[in-house]
C-alpha positions in Angstrom: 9.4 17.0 25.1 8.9 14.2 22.6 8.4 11.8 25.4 5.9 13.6 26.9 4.2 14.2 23.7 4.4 10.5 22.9 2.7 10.1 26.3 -0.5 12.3 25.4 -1.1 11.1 22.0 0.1 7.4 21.9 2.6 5.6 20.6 1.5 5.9 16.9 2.0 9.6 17.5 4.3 11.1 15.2 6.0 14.5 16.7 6.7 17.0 14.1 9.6 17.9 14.1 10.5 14.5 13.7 8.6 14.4 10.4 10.5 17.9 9.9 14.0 16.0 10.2 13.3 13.0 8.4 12.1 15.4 5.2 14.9 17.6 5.8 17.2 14.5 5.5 15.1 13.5 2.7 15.6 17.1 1.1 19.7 16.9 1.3 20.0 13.5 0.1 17.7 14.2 -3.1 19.6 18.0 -3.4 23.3 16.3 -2.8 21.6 13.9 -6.3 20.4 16.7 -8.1 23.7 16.5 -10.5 23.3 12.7 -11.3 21.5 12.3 -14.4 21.1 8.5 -14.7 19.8 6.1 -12.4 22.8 3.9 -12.7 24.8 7.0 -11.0 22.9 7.2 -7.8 24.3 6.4 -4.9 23.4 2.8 -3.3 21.5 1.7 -2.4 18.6 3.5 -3.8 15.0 3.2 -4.5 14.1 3.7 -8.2 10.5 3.7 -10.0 10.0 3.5 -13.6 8.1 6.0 -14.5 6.3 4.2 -17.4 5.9 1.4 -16.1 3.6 3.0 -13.5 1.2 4.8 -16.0 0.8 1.6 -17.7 -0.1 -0.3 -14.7 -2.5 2.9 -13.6 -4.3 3.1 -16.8 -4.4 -0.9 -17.3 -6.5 -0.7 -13.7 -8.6 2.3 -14.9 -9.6 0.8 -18.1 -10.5 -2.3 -16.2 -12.5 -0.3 -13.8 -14.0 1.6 -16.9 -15.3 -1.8 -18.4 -16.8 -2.8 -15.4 -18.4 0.4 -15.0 -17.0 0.6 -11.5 -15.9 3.0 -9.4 -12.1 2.5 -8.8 -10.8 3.6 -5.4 -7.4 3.6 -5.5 -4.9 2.9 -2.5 -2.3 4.9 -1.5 -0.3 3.0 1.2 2.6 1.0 -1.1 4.3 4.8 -2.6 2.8 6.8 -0.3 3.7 10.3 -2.8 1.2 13.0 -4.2 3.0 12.5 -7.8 1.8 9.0 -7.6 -1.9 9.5 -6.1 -2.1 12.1 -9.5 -1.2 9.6 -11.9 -3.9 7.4 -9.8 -6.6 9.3 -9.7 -6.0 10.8 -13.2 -5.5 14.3 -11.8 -9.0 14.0 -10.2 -7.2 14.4 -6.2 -10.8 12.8 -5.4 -12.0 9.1 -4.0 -9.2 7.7 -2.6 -7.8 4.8 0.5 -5.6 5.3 3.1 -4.4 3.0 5.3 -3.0 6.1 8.2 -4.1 9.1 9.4 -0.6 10.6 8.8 -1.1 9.7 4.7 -5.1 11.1 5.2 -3.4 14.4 6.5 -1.0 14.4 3.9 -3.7 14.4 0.8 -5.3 16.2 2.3 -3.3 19.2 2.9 -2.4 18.8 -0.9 -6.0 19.3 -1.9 -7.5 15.9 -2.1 -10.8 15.4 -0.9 -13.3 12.3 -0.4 -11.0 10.0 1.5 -11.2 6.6 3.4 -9.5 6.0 6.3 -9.5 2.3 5.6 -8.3 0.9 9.1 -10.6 -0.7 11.8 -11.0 3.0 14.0 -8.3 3.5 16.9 -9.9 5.3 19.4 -7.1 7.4 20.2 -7.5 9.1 16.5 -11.1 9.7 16.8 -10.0 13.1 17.1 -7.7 13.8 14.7 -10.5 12.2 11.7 -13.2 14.5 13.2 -11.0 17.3 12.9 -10.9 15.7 9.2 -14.4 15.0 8.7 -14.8 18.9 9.6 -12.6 20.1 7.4 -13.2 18.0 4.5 -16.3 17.3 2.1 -15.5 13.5 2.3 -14.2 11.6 5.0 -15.0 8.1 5.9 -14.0 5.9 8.7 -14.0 2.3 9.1 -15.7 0.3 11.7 -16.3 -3.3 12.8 -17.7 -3.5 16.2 -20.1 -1.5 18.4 -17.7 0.3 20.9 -16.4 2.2 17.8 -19.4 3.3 16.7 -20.0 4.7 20.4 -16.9 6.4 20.3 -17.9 8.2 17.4 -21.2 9.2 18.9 -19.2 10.6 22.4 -18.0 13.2 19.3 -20.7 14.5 17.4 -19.5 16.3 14.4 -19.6 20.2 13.8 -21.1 22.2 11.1 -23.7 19.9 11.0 -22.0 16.7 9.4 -22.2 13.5 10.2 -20.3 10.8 10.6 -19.5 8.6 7.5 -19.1 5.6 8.2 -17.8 2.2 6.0 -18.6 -1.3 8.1 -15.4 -3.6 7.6 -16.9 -6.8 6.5 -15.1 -10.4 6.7 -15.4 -12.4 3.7 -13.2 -15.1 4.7 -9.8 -13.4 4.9 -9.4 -13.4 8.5 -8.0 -10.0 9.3 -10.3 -7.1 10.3 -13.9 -7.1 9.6 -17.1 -8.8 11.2 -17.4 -12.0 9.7 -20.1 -12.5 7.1 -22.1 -15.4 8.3 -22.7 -14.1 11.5 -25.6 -12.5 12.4 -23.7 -9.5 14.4 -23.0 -8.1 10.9 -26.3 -7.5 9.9 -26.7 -6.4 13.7 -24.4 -3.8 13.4 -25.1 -2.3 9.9 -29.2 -1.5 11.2 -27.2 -0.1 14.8 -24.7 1.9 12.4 -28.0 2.8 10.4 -30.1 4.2 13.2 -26.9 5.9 14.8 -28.1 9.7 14.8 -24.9 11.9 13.2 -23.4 8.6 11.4 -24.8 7.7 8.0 -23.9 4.3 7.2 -21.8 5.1 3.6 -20.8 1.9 2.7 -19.6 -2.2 3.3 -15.8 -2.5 2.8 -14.4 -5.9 2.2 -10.4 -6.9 1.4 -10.2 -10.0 -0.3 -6.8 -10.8 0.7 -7.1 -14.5 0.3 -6.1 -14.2 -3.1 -2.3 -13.6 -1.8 -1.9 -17.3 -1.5 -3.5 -17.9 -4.5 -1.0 -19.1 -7.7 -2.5 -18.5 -10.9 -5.6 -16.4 -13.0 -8.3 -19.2 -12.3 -7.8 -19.5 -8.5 -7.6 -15.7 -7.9 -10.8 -15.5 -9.8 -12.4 -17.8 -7.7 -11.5 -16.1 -4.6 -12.9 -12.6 -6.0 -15.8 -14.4 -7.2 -16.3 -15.5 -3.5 -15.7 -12.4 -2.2 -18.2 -10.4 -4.8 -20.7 -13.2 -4.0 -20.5 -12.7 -0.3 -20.7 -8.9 -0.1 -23.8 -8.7 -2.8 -25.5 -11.1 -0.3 -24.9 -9.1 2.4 -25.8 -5.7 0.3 -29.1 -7.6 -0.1 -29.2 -8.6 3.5 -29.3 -5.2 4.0 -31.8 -3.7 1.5 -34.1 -6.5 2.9 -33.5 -5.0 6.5 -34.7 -1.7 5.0 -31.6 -0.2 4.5 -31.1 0.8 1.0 -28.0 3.1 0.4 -25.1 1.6 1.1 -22.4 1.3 -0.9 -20.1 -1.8 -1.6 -16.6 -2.2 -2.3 -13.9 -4.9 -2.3 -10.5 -5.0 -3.5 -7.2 -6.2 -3.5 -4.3 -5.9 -6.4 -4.3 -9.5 -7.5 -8.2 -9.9 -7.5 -9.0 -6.2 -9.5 -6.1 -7.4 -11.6 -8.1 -10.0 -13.2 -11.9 -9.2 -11.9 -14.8 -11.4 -12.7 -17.6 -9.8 -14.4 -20.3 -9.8 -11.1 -17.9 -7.2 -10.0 -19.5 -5.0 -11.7 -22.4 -5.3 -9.1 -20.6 -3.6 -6.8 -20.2 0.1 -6.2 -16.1 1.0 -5.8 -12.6 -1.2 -6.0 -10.4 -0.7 -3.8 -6.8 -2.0 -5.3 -3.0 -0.3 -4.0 0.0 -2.3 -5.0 -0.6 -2.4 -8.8 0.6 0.8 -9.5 4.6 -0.9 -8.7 3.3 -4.6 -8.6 6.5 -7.0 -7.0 7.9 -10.4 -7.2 5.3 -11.1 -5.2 2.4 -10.3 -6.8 3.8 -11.8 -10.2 4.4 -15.2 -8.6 0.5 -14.8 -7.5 -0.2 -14.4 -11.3 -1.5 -10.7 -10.5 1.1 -9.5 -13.1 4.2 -10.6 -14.7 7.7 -9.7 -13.9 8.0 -7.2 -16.7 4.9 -5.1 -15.0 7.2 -4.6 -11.9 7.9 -0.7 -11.5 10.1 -0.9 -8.5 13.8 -2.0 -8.0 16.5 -1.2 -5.5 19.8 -0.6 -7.0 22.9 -2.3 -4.5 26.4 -2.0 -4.9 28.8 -4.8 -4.8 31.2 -3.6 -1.6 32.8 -7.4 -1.1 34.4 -10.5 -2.2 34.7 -13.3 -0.2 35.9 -16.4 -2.3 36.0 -18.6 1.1 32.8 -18.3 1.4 31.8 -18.2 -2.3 29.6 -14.7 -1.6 30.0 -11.9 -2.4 28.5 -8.5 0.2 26.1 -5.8 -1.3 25.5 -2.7 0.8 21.8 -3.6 0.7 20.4 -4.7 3.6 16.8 -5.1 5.4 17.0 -1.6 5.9 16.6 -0.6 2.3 14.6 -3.9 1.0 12.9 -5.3 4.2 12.7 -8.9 5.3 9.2 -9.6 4.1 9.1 -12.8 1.7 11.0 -14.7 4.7 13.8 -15.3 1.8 11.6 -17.8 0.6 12.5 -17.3 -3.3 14.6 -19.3 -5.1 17.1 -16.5 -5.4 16.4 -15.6 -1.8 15.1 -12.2 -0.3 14.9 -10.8 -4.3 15.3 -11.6 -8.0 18.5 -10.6 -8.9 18.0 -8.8 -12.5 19.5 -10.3 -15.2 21.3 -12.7 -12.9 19.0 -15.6 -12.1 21.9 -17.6 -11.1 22.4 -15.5 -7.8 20.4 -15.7 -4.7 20.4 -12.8 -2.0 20.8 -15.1 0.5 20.4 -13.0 3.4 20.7 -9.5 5.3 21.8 -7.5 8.0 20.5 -4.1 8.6 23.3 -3.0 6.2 24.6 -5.4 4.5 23.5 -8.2 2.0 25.0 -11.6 1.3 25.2 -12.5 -2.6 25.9 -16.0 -3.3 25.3 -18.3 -6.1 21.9 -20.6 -6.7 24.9 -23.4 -7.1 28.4 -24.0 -8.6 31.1 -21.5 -8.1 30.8 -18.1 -8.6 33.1 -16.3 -11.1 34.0 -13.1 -9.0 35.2 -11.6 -11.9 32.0 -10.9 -13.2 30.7 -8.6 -10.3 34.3 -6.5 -9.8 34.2 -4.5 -6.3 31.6 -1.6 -7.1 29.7 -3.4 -9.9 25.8 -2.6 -9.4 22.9 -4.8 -8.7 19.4 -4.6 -9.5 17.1 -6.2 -6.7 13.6 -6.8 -7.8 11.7 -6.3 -4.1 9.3 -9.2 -2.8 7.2 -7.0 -1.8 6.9 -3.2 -2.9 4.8 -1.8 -0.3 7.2 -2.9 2.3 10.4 -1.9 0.2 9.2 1.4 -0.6 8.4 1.9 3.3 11.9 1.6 4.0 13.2 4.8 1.4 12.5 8.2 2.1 13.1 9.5 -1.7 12.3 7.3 -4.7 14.3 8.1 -7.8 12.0 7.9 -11.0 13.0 7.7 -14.2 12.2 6.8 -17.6 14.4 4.6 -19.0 17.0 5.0 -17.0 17.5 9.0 -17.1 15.8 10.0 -14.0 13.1 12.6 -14.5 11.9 13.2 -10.6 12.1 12.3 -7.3 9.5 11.7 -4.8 9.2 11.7 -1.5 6.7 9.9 0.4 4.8 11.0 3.6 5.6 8.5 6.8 4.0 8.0 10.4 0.6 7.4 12.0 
């Protein structure tokens, strides 16, 4: 059955009672923790999330937001939760980013409403987001090329809606998007415009240059680039005779520390602050105490020949992304800057030290690890509950939606 279903819808379909099983699995591993009271109890290894740590990062982005007199649009694909859209969007369950159609269903089951399905549109889904354009007040897709926007008119919209439509545009970061100097951009904003049942909403650029940016001034010039790009084109537009449009931009490290012509644009469009990473703090989005996120391991080995010791963390509960590339390998070790996770199985992780010997009596067999992630988004992606707590008692647990 589930091949045949995979057949109809495409790979990035989801059955459902494989989303049934993977809660349900979810549902007794939480209920089997229900007794443990502290975070250093939990079983390893384990996703944690500190709880404060996250409203501080949530509000620190608001009141940025607030200054600017922006709209902020917050991004829900690093966590993934409803408890963790709330604290987003201040209760509001309005004006959000997602990055599948799985998360989009999710919200909006749970009562959220004016959503953007922030992904260049898969013409498989088309579907399944005028099912939610129906259904909800708000829903936007993304677009960056004609042959989407003639997908969308093969499926006019019921009720009388229309189509809302964001144009993905390519300030330099060389992923999705039409790129900004060329003049198919301006091309297909007045083609979106005249599209009858498609209203052309808004302009949607990432700026995610600034993740190989190091350091406040360079990230500032890359959002500065970005902001100046899109208000030309916003003018490009206006000078076309198309007046409307919104404009948004974002990234974590760029609304972390916007420049003031931001405030020029309509909407922000950040995700990752609300945990932050290693990552973004060697960036200069953040510093290591902003971090929300850690994965607690167990030690499980000692292996003096080798001088390592084994965790029972491996890529399955931290992922591989940061190519081990740290000083202290895959993660920073908290507290222990002398240790580097060296490397990882699906399993298993490989402890060693940054040099000398290590003194194995320090990490006896069972001793716990704290693993600060590369990269959240793709650690948190990996964990179907996440313990939260505040400091260290753990107050919740949340469980993220997964899929396409």
């Amino acid at each position: 059955m589930s091949l045949s279903l995979c057949r109809l819808f495409g790979s990035g379909f989801t059955p459902a009672f494989s989303l049934i099983t993977s809660r349900a699995a979810a549902f007794r591993f939480s209920s089997t923790m229900a007794s443990v009271e502290f975070i250093k109890d939990l079983c390893t290894p384990a996703l944690v999330v500190d709880l404060d740590k996250v409203k501080r990062n949530a509000e620190g982005m608001k009141e940025r937001c607030q200054k600017l007199q922006v709209q902020l649009r917050p991004h829900m694909k690093t966590h993934k939760t409803l408890e963790c859209a709330d604290i987003m969007t201040g209760g509001s369950r309005r004006c959000i980013v997602v990055s599948t159609l799985a998360e989009a269903s999710f919200y909006a089951d749970n009562g959220y409403d004016d959503i953007l399905y922030a992904y260049p549109l898969p013409f498989d889904k088309v579907e399944r987001c005028a099912e939610l354009s129906e259904r909800l007040s708000l829903f936007h897709v993304l677009l960056d090329n004609s042959l989407a926007l003639q997908e969308l008119r093969k499926r006019p919209l019921k009720q009388g809606k229309v189509w809302s439509v964001w144009m993905k545009l390519d300030c330099d970061n060389g992923r999705a998007g039409v790129p900004h100097y060329e003049p198919v951009a301006l091309q297909l904003a007045q083609e979106i415009w005249q599209t009858e049942g498609v209203e052309l909403t808004g302009v949607y650029a990432h700026c995610g240059n600034t993740y190989s940016c190091q350091g406040e001034e360079r990230i500032k010039d890359v959002a500065q680039q970005t902001t100046t790009v899109t208000l030309q084109f916003m003018d490009q537009l206006k000078a076309a005779g198309i007046h409307s449009p919104k404009s948004s931009i974002g990234s974590t490290p760029s609304c972390s520390h916007p420049v003031p012509d931001m405030a020029k644009l309509s909407e922000v469009h950040p995700g990752n602050y609300v945990f932050y990473d290693v990552q973004q703090s060697l960036i200069g989005s953040c510093s290591l105490e902003d971090v929300a996120v850690r994965v607690l391991t167990r030690v499980i080995g000692h292996y003096p020949h080798r001088n390592q010791l084994l965790v029972d963390c491996g890529w399955t509960a931290l992922s591989h992304d940061g190519g081990g590339r740290l000083p202290t390998g895959y993660a920073v070790i908290e507290g222990h800057p002398e240790l580097k996770l060296l490397s990882m199985t699906q399993e298993h992780g490989r402890v060693e030290p940054v040099s000398g010997k290590l003194d194995f009596k320090q990490f006896p067999l069972g001793s716990l690890l704290t693993l600060m992630p590369y990269h959240a988004c793709a650690t948190a992606m990996m964990h179907a509950v996440y313990f939260v707590h505040s400091k260290g008692k753990i107050v919740d647990t949340w469980k993220p939606t997964r899929g396409w």
